Amino acid sequence: MSLIELKEVTFSYDGQPVLERVSLEVVPGEFLALVGPNGGGKTTLLKLILGLLAPQEGVVSVFGQPPAKARGRIGYLPQHAFVDPGFPVSVAEVVLMGRLGPGAGLGPWPRRDRRAALKALEQVEAADLAGRGFSSLSGGQRQRVLIARALAADPELLLLDEPTAGVDPRGEKDVLELLAGLNSRVTVLLVTHDLHFVSPYVNQVACVNRRVVLHPTQEVDDELIAGLYGRPMRRVRHDRHLGGGDCSHA
Amino acid sequence: MLEFAEALGRHPFLQQALLAGLLASGACGVMGAYVVARRISYLAGAIAHSVLGGMGAARYLAVVQGWDWLHPLYGAIAAALAAAFLIGLVTLRASQREDTIIAAIWAVGMAGGILFIAATPGYDVELMSYLFGNILMVTPGDLWLMLALDLVVLAVGFLFYNQLLAVCFDQEFARLRGVNSDLYFLLLLGLTALTVVLLSTVVGVILVIALLTLPAAIATNFCRRLWQIMALGALIAMAFTSGGLALSYGPDLPAGAVIIVLAGAVYLLVALGVWWRGRAKTHPRSSYGVG
């Protein structure tokens, strides 16, 4: 059974097509990177899977359900620019937000949720940060805490929008190793700019640029990387193995 | 100040004024923290100014139309909640010109109030006390109504703390966790509206915005968590309302204006202090030492 399935999905903002007739299947246990140029539709694709956006054409299903119904089983890390780093909140409080849901009661958090939040922090090796203020953390620590928030509800699928943005190179490696470790239990799908850094960890790469083309990681060679970012898109030729379309469709 | 302490024992109206300030400060601390953290001072300002429309309409209906039971505060509550709802919808739904629409609500609410007050006998005194507050005119009946508003704001703020915190911190993530973000945002504005009404009895609709935000803004320098800002902000607001009242009594100055000037002065001092400390940290003296 596929965990995520997009069939012939088309999405446009104000008549400007962002994704055109995109089909994609993700099976459980996968570690998939979405790469592609700015404005190519990576974040849009994530938001379609989360049900935050609805496609004009085509069908998106997650766990065999409409995305909005599957949300409870998805952990999500938004782009770091969307989180106010100066907000007065403790690390524990941030992670506890991952425990919210229709079932969450009113008033102070019960012990069960506090324990789950601490467990999520332990999974990202950041339990010692629990009492710290979120604003006092480094970029790498902040991403770890937000990943713990995504993990707090025991998701079966993790969607991460640029998890290493705003993180120094050493922290970047730590975050990716952490995700690779989590991948033994959870399906992981991440958006990234930095394919070179990510490719040792993931087992599939999807090029997103209005169309989506999947590549097993073995095929992610220097030619593809250079093609994506080094040269004009129209010259990219990495369709030999799959025989259909390339990343640019310029 | 000593004069004030003496007078406080003798005059019930002063005791009522002091109590009104203390009551309003509780809700002020809680909602001020949300407003400052979520950066919606501008929305709170628009709600505050449109309160004048409700006060004016209630006064007009009571005096001219004979609806004696209609207290200006009822009109203020209705107008504040309506403005909060409208501004909430504009913020959530309008993709463009959001700031223009909110500024329009701000001014149209005030203009409506001024028209109603102009059509009501006793124009000048009423208008001045609505605009700049008249804490010395607070009656025991007002105090009960203020207590009820205060309890509503504190109870809802406490019960829905987790949800409101999540919606303020990251609205989209909260929605993905099954929290109705839009509804909670409207609740946040609704509670802000009730707080604005409470504070407007102390300092008037024009000065409300400073009393709502400055205590929380000061507390933000000393606290890392929102509930701490709420608690410290409430204490600071109590100090401002009581201190302003006491300072204004001797020289017979308008209490609302003195409260706001006091709050602004303390904020400025704290901001300077924080800046000075930050400077001392980045340029420690030892770095200029020999060597």
XYZ file of C-alpha atoms in Angstrom:
541
model
C 0.000 0.000 0.000
C 1.309 3.448 -0.777
C 1.427 5.919 2.045
C 1.107 9.036 -0.072
C -0.488 8.994 -3.484
C -0.891 11.924 -5.877
C -2.743 11.283 -9.113
C -2.598 13.812 -11.928
C -2.570 16.716 -9.497
C -2.657 20.254 -10.838
C -2.393 23.345 -8.673
C -2.147 27.016 -9.607
C -2.025 30.278 -7.661
C -4.162 32.954 -9.312
C -4.051 31.158 -12.641
C -0.258 30.656 -12.494
C 0.362 26.902 -12.635
C 2.714 25.724 -9.884
C 2.264 21.995 -10.301
C 0.957 20.352 -13.455
C -0.450 16.839 -13.664
C 1.835 15.562 -10.951
C 1.742 11.918 -9.934
C 3.752 10.600 -7.014
C 3.701 7.528 -4.818
C 5.526 7.163 -1.544
C 5.676 3.787 0.155
C 6.121 3.251 3.914
C 9.699 3.410 5.188
C 10.909 5.699 2.454
C 13.314 8.624 2.990
C 12.498 10.991 0.153
C 14.002 14.386 -0.643
C 12.100 16.936 -2.708
C 14.532 19.176 -4.570
C 14.152 21.826 -7.210
C 14.450 25.543 -7.865
C 12.728 28.250 -5.847
C 9.126 28.562 -6.879
C 9.273 25.089 -8.408
C 6.432 23.909 -6.185
C 8.166 21.992 -3.373
C 6.375 23.679 -0.498
C 3.121 23.631 -2.462
C 3.503 19.876 -2.813
C 3.949 19.520 0.974
C 0.896 21.666 1.622
C -1.186 19.574 -0.754
C -0.128 16.445 1.143
C -1.075 18.167 4.412
C -4.410 19.279 3.005
C -3.591 22.954 3.674
C -4.144 23.487 -0.057
C -6.622 21.680 -2.286
C -5.690 20.769 -5.875
C -7.733 22.193 -8.762
C -7.463 18.847 -10.498
C -6.449 15.364 -9.471
C -6.540 13.462 -6.208
C -4.269 13.482 -3.164
C -4.586 10.695 -0.638
C -2.556 9.999 2.477
C -2.941 6.675 4.308
C -5.669 6.018 1.752
C -7.680 8.992 3.075
C -8.214 12.630 2.130
C -5.229 14.592 3.551
C -7.246 16.599 6.066
C -8.350 13.346 7.718
C -4.840 11.915 7.808
C -3.265 14.951 9.507
C -3.318 13.387 12.949
C -0.811 10.788 11.752
C 1.568 13.322 10.161
C 4.359 15.227 11.909
C 5.209 18.535 10.257
C 8.147 20.926 10.416
C 7.330 24.263 8.741
C 9.924 26.472 7.071
C 11.959 28.056 9.828
C 11.149 31.580 8.695
C 7.533 30.996 9.725
C 8.380 30.600 13.380
C 9.059 33.759 15.417
C 12.415 33.008 17.131
C 11.803 35.707 19.748
C 8.465 34.356 20.935
C 8.337 33.994 24.744
C 7.863 30.261 25.136
C 9.811 27.409 26.713
C 11.161 24.434 24.783
C 8.821 22.079 26.653
C 5.831 24.272 25.752
C 6.790 24.224 22.065
C 7.048 20.425 22.006
C 3.747 20.094 23.878
C 2.049 21.910 20.997
C 2.580 18.691 19.079
C 0.231 17.028 21.570
C -2.653 19.340 20.748
C -5.606 17.897 18.944
C -9.344 17.514 19.172
C -8.765 15.236 22.177
C -6.628 17.718 24.117
C -8.493 19.015 27.146
C -8.581 22.451 28.727
C -6.304 23.810 31.423
C -2.781 22.624 32.258
C -1.214 19.685 30.371
C -1.779 16.284 31.969
C 1.262 14.206 32.961
C 0.747 11.773 30.058
C 1.325 14.558 27.523
C 4.285 15.982 29.429
C 5.895 12.550 29.396
C 5.271 12.146 25.649
C 6.826 15.560 24.995
C 9.898 14.676 27.033
C 10.177 11.399 25.121
C 10.074 13.304 21.835
C 12.857 15.587 23.101
C 14.888 12.519 24.069
C 14.469 11.161 20.544
C 16.159 14.255 19.143
C 18.733 14.199 21.970
C 17.569 17.507 23.351
C 15.971 16.512 26.670
C 18.392 18.817 28.496
C 16.881 21.816 26.694
C 13.333 21.252 28.064
C 13.437 24.116 30.561
C 15.226 26.592 28.297
C 13.593 29.508 26.536
C 13.020 28.839 22.831
C 14.511 32.237 21.944
C 17.819 31.410 23.659
C 18.564 28.419 21.387
C 20.930 28.190 18.424
C 19.528 27.552 14.945
C 20.370 23.849 15.113
C 18.853 23.414 18.569
C 15.719 25.236 17.442
C 15.266 22.867 14.484
C 15.759 19.886 16.796
C 13.078 21.183 19.129
C 10.677 21.738 16.234
C 11.376 18.207 14.993
C 10.563 16.987 18.509
C 7.285 18.926 18.287
C 6.549 17.083 15.031
C 7.375 13.768 16.730
C 5.370 14.412 19.883
C 2.174 12.882 18.507
C 3.925 9.661 17.385
C 3.442 10.280 13.665
C 3.865 7.600 10.995
C 4.928 10.170 8.426
C 7.264 13.151 8.874
C 7.081 16.105 6.459
C 9.911 18.613 6.839
C 10.214 21.878 4.946
C 13.917 22.697 4.744
C 14.924 21.184 8.083
C 18.523 22.389 7.755
C 17.830 26.006 6.812
C 19.327 28.423 9.322
C 21.552 25.688 10.739
C 25.367 25.768 10.628
C 27.093 23.004 8.605
C 27.898 20.835 11.634
C 24.375 21.104 12.948
C 23.117 20.344 9.463
C 24.867 16.972 9.480
C 23.514 16.248 12.974
C 19.947 16.998 11.890
C 20.229 14.745 8.835
C 21.721 11.895 10.865
C 18.917 12.297 13.347
C 16.346 12.019 10.555
C 18.110 8.998 9.067
C 17.869 7.337 12.496
C 14.169 8.160 12.802
C 13.613 6.724 9.329
C 13.882 3.212 10.756
C 10.417 3.751 12.223
C 8.899 6.670 10.329
C 8.543 7.535 6.657
C 10.378 10.815 6.029
C 9.808 13.354 3.288
C 11.871 16.525 3.287
C 12.193 19.606 1.134
C 15.720 20.847 0.581
C 17.847 23.187 -1.451
C 21.016 21.316 -0.735
C 20.820 18.046 -2.598
C 24.537 17.441 -2.323
C 24.366 17.381 1.458
C 21.217 15.329 1.644
C 21.931 12.644 -0.963
C 24.041 10.354 1.281
C 21.081 9.982 3.633
C 17.980 9.672 1.474
C 16.969 6.728 -0.695
C 14.903 8.632 -3.251
C 15.002 12.115 -4.720
C 12.060 13.807 -6.370
C 12.778 16.733 -8.662
C 9.978 19.252 -8.352
C 9.656 21.912 -11.014
C 6.037 22.079 -12.107
C 6.376 18.355 -12.795
C 7.725 15.754 -10.419
C 10.308 13.163 -11.441
C 11.537 10.464 -9.065
C 15.100 9.178 -8.943
C 16.563 6.465 -6.756
C 19.596 7.938 -4.981
C 22.091 5.930 -7.012
C 21.139 8.075 -9.945
C 21.708 11.292 -8.068
C 25.115 11.952 -9.467
C 27.047 15.119 -10.018
C 25.448 15.596 -13.385
C 22.013 15.858 -11.850
C 23.182 18.216 -9.141
C 25.073 20.402 -11.574
C 22.079 20.298 -13.851
C 19.711 21.409 -11.139
C 21.692 24.330 -9.863
C 24.764 24.890 -11.967
C 23.499 25.326 -15.484
C 20.401 26.607 -17.215
C 17.545 24.262 -16.494
C 16.702 23.527 -20.108
C 19.977 21.725 -20.513
C 19.328 19.205 -17.773
C 19.328 15.693 -19.106
C 18.805 13.060 -16.496
C 15.917 11.274 -18.097
C 17.943 8.394 -19.435
C 17.040 5.922 -16.710
C 13.430 6.742 -16.314
C 12.585 7.669 -19.826
C 10.201 10.500 -19.254
C 10.600 14.169 -18.613
C 13.312 16.012 -16.746
C 13.465 18.365 -13.831
C 13.095 21.574 -15.741
C 10.242 21.461 -18.203
C 11.257 24.986 -19.004
C 1.434 60.822 47.789
C 0.833 61.095 51.536
C -2.098 63.307 50.783
C -3.480 60.547 48.543
C -3.073 57.892 51.253
C -5.033 60.082 53.695
C -7.742 60.881 51.174
C -8.069 57.223 50.268
C -9.307 56.440 53.771
C -11.895 59.201 53.644
C -13.316 59.061 50.115
C -15.156 55.993 48.792
C -14.822 57.326 45.226
C -11.047 57.079 45.528
C -11.285 53.541 46.874
C -13.528 52.636 43.955
C -11.086 54.214 41.500
C -8.191 52.275 43.000
C -10.194 49.045 42.858
C -11.180 49.699 39.231
C -7.515 50.072 38.296
C -6.567 46.871 40.101
C -9.432 44.918 38.500
C -8.591 46.081 34.995
C -4.914 45.220 35.539
C -5.564 41.473 35.843
C -7.095 41.145 32.388
C -4.573 43.689 31.101
C -1.630 41.494 32.113
C -3.079 38.367 30.497
C -4.294 39.851 27.233
C -1.431 42.358 26.925
C 0.972 39.397 26.860
C -0.944 37.744 24.016
C -1.255 40.999 22.056
C 2.456 41.808 22.352
C 3.643 38.254 21.616
C 1.332 37.863 18.629
C 2.166 41.428 17.463
C -1.437 42.572 17.073
C -1.244 45.913 18.919
C -2.576 47.575 15.804
C -5.697 45.386 15.802
C -6.212 46.095 19.507
C -5.919 49.819 18.760
C -8.636 49.591 16.130
C -10.925 47.716 18.533
C -10.293 50.326 21.244
C -11.238 53.263 19.057
C -14.389 51.693 17.696
C -15.554 51.236 21.318
C -16.441 54.937 21.252
C -19.175 54.138 18.727
C -20.817 51.733 21.162
C -20.500 54.089 24.130
C -21.969 56.963 22.155
C -24.862 54.878 20.829
C -25.697 53.533 24.306
C -25.587 57.026 25.814
C -27.818 58.385 23.054
C -30.367 55.596 23.467
C -30.371 56.004 27.248
C -30.717 59.816 27.342
C -32.657 60.656 24.195
C -34.695 57.495 23.661
C -35.238 56.772 27.342
C -33.612 53.336 27.515
C -32.495 54.018 31.082
C -31.103 50.543 31.681
C -28.605 50.869 28.875
C -25.277 51.555 30.577
C -22.530 52.952 28.268
C -20.394 49.947 29.191
C -22.972 47.614 27.596
C -22.672 49.573 24.379
C -18.889 49.463 24.709
C -18.906 45.669 25.112
C -21.190 45.202 22.104
C -19.146 47.538 19.896
C -15.821 46.026 20.991
C -16.968 42.474 20.286
C -18.460 43.460 16.923
C -15.266 45.292 15.931
C -13.144 42.328 17.076
C -15.216 39.939 14.972
C -15.093 42.172 11.918
C -11.346 42.823 12.236
C -10.759 39.111 12.805
C -12.602 38.211 9.631
C -10.721 40.861 7.644
C -7.373 39.601 8.980
C -8.197 35.965 8.270
C -9.887 36.392 4.910
C -8.733 39.547 3.130
C -5.596 38.988 1.120
C -4.942 42.631 0.303
C -5.613 46.049 1.810
C -6.004 44.485 5.238
C -4.352 47.463 6.951
C -6.528 49.944 5.071
C -9.734 48.189 6.091
C -8.653 48.025 9.718
C -7.732 51.704 9.769
C -11.167 52.447 8.333
C -12.918 50.457 11.089
C -10.804 52.405 13.593
C -11.933 55.813 12.313
C -15.521 54.983 11.366
C -16.163 53.560 14.854
C -14.951 56.803 16.424
C -16.875 58.978 13.998
C -20.086 57.084 14.753
C -19.547 57.628 18.470
C -18.959 61.345 18.041
C -22.180 61.710 16.018
C -24.226 59.949 18.707
C -22.652 62.011 21.472
C -23.258 65.236 19.524
C -26.942 64.313 19.339
C -27.053 63.751 23.113
C -27.332 66.584 25.714
C -24.211 66.943 27.892
C -21.879 66.562 24.923
C -18.528 67.860 26.200
C -18.198 66.126 29.539
C -19.321 62.746 28.202
C -16.995 62.856 25.231
C -13.955 63.790 27.286
C -14.551 61.043 29.832
C -14.996 58.392 27.123
C -11.926 59.509 25.214
C -9.542 59.985 28.123
C -11.217 58.036 30.904
C -12.593 59.161 34.196
C -11.586 56.675 36.799
C -12.855 58.915 39.589
C -16.429 58.541 38.303
C -16.472 54.750 38.615
C -19.527 53.578 40.577
C -19.990 50.380 42.633
C -22.253 49.126 39.803
C -19.422 49.635 37.299
C -17.108 47.717 39.597
C -19.354 44.653 39.584
C -19.539 44.717 35.812
C -15.749 45.108 35.641
C -15.301 42.190 38.023
C -17.497 40.019 35.778
C -15.512 40.992 32.649
C -12.248 40.403 34.467
C -13.320 36.916 35.571
C -14.439 36.000 32.048
C -11.097 37.068 30.549
C -9.021 35.358 33.260
C -11.027 32.114 33.190
C -11.008 31.762 29.392
C -7.357 32.825 29.236
C -6.459 30.135 31.789
C -8.583 27.299 30.372
C -7.540 27.819 26.735
C -3.937 28.810 27.470
C -2.407 25.869 25.558
C -4.556 26.413 22.488
C -4.124 30.206 22.443
C -0.370 29.877 22.957
C -0.119 27.445 20.028
C -2.240 29.645 17.758
C -0.122 32.705 18.623
C 3.166 30.861 18.133
C 2.373 28.980 14.912
C -1.153 29.206 13.559
C -0.589 26.755 10.709
C 0.892 24.038 12.900
C -1.959 24.409 15.386
C -4.435 23.942 12.548
C -2.640 20.775 11.462
C -2.972 19.470 15.013
C -6.732 19.782 14.713
C -7.023 23.102 16.568
C -9.536 25.442 14.943
C -6.988 28.247 14.496
C -9.420 30.759 13.018
C -11.889 30.296 15.843
C -9.169 30.696 18.489
C -7.846 33.800 16.750
C -11.357 35.279 16.935
C -11.537 34.239 20.601
C -8.219 36.007 21.189
C -9.566 39.199 19.618
C -12.838 38.850 21.544
C -10.995 38.635 24.857
C -8.824 41.565 23.775
C -12.052 43.475 23.116
C -13.381 42.815 26.626
C -10.040 43.864 28.105
C -10.083 47.042 26.054
C -13.524 47.878 27.522
C -12.205 47.273 31.050
C -9.179 49.477 30.492
C -11.183 52.193 28.777
C -13.013 52.867 32.050
C -9.603 53.615 33.563
C -7.784 55.600 30.857
C -10.345 56.117 28.048
C -10.493 54.637 24.563
C -7.666 56.704 23.063
C -5.080 55.836 25.700
C -6.050 52.167 26.127
C -3.529 50.799 23.697
C -0.546 51.994 25.753
C -1.850 50.541 29.007
C -2.615 47.250 27.268
C 0.800 46.793 25.683
C 3.424 48.617 27.782
C 3.252 46.400 30.927
C 3.641 43.255 28.778
C 6.381 44.882 26.716
C 8.281 45.739 29.926
C 7.732 42.243 31.355
C 9.030 40.650 28.138
C 12.506 41.883 29.074
C 12.508 39.831 32.258
C 10.549 36.671 31.385
C 11.031 33.787 28.972
C 7.539 32.336 29.095
C 4.195 33.818 28.221
C 2.478 33.055 31.530
C 5.305 34.765 33.392
C 4.824 37.847 31.213
C 1.108 37.708 32.061
C 1.741 37.598 35.810
C 4.486 40.239 35.853
C 2.546 42.377 33.350
C -0.510 42.349 35.635
C 1.605 43.460 38.613
C 3.204 46.230 36.550
C -0.220 47.372 35.327
C -1.430 47.487 38.946
C 1.588 49.621 39.856
C 0.872 51.988 36.948
C -2.851 52.443 37.630
C -2.403 52.852 41.397
C 0.744 54.967 41.047
C -0.796 57.147 38.358
C -3.914 57.674 40.428
C -1.875 58.637 43.491
C 0.410 60.989 41.552
C -2.527 62.723 39.892
C -4.502 63.305 43.074
C -2.403 66.017 44.745
C -1.934 68.354 41.754
C -5.446 67.468 40.480
C -4.257 66.158 37.105
C -6.280 63.848 34.803
C -5.576 60.363 36.200
C -5.716 58.523 32.866
C -3.072 60.727 31.283
C -0.797 60.465 34.327
C -1.083 56.647 34.265
C -0.068 56.551 30.608
C 2.829 58.998 31.010
C 4.059 56.946 33.963
C 3.845 53.738 31.891
C 5.654 55.344 28.963
C 8.407 56.735 31.191
C 9.030 53.386 32.897
C 9.046 51.601 29.530
C 11.611 54.055 28.208
C 13.835 53.638 31.279
C 13.663 49.841 31.069
C 14.388 49.878 27.330
C 17.400 52.152 27.944
C 18.583 49.884 30.755
C 18.325 46.793 28.568
C 20.137 48.552 25.735
C 22.876 49.699 28.121
C 23.337 46.191 29.519
C 23.434 44.700 26.005
C 26.077 47.249 25.019
C 28.140 46.434 28.090
C 28.012 42.766 27.107
C 29.083 43.228 23.505
C 31.820 45.725 24.406
C 33.202 44.467 27.712
C 35.726 46.807 29.219
C 38.393 44.129 29.401
C 38.554 44.031 25.613
C 40.013 47.529 25.663
C 42.631 46.466 28.201
C 46.347 46.354 27.674
C 47.783 43.732 25.370
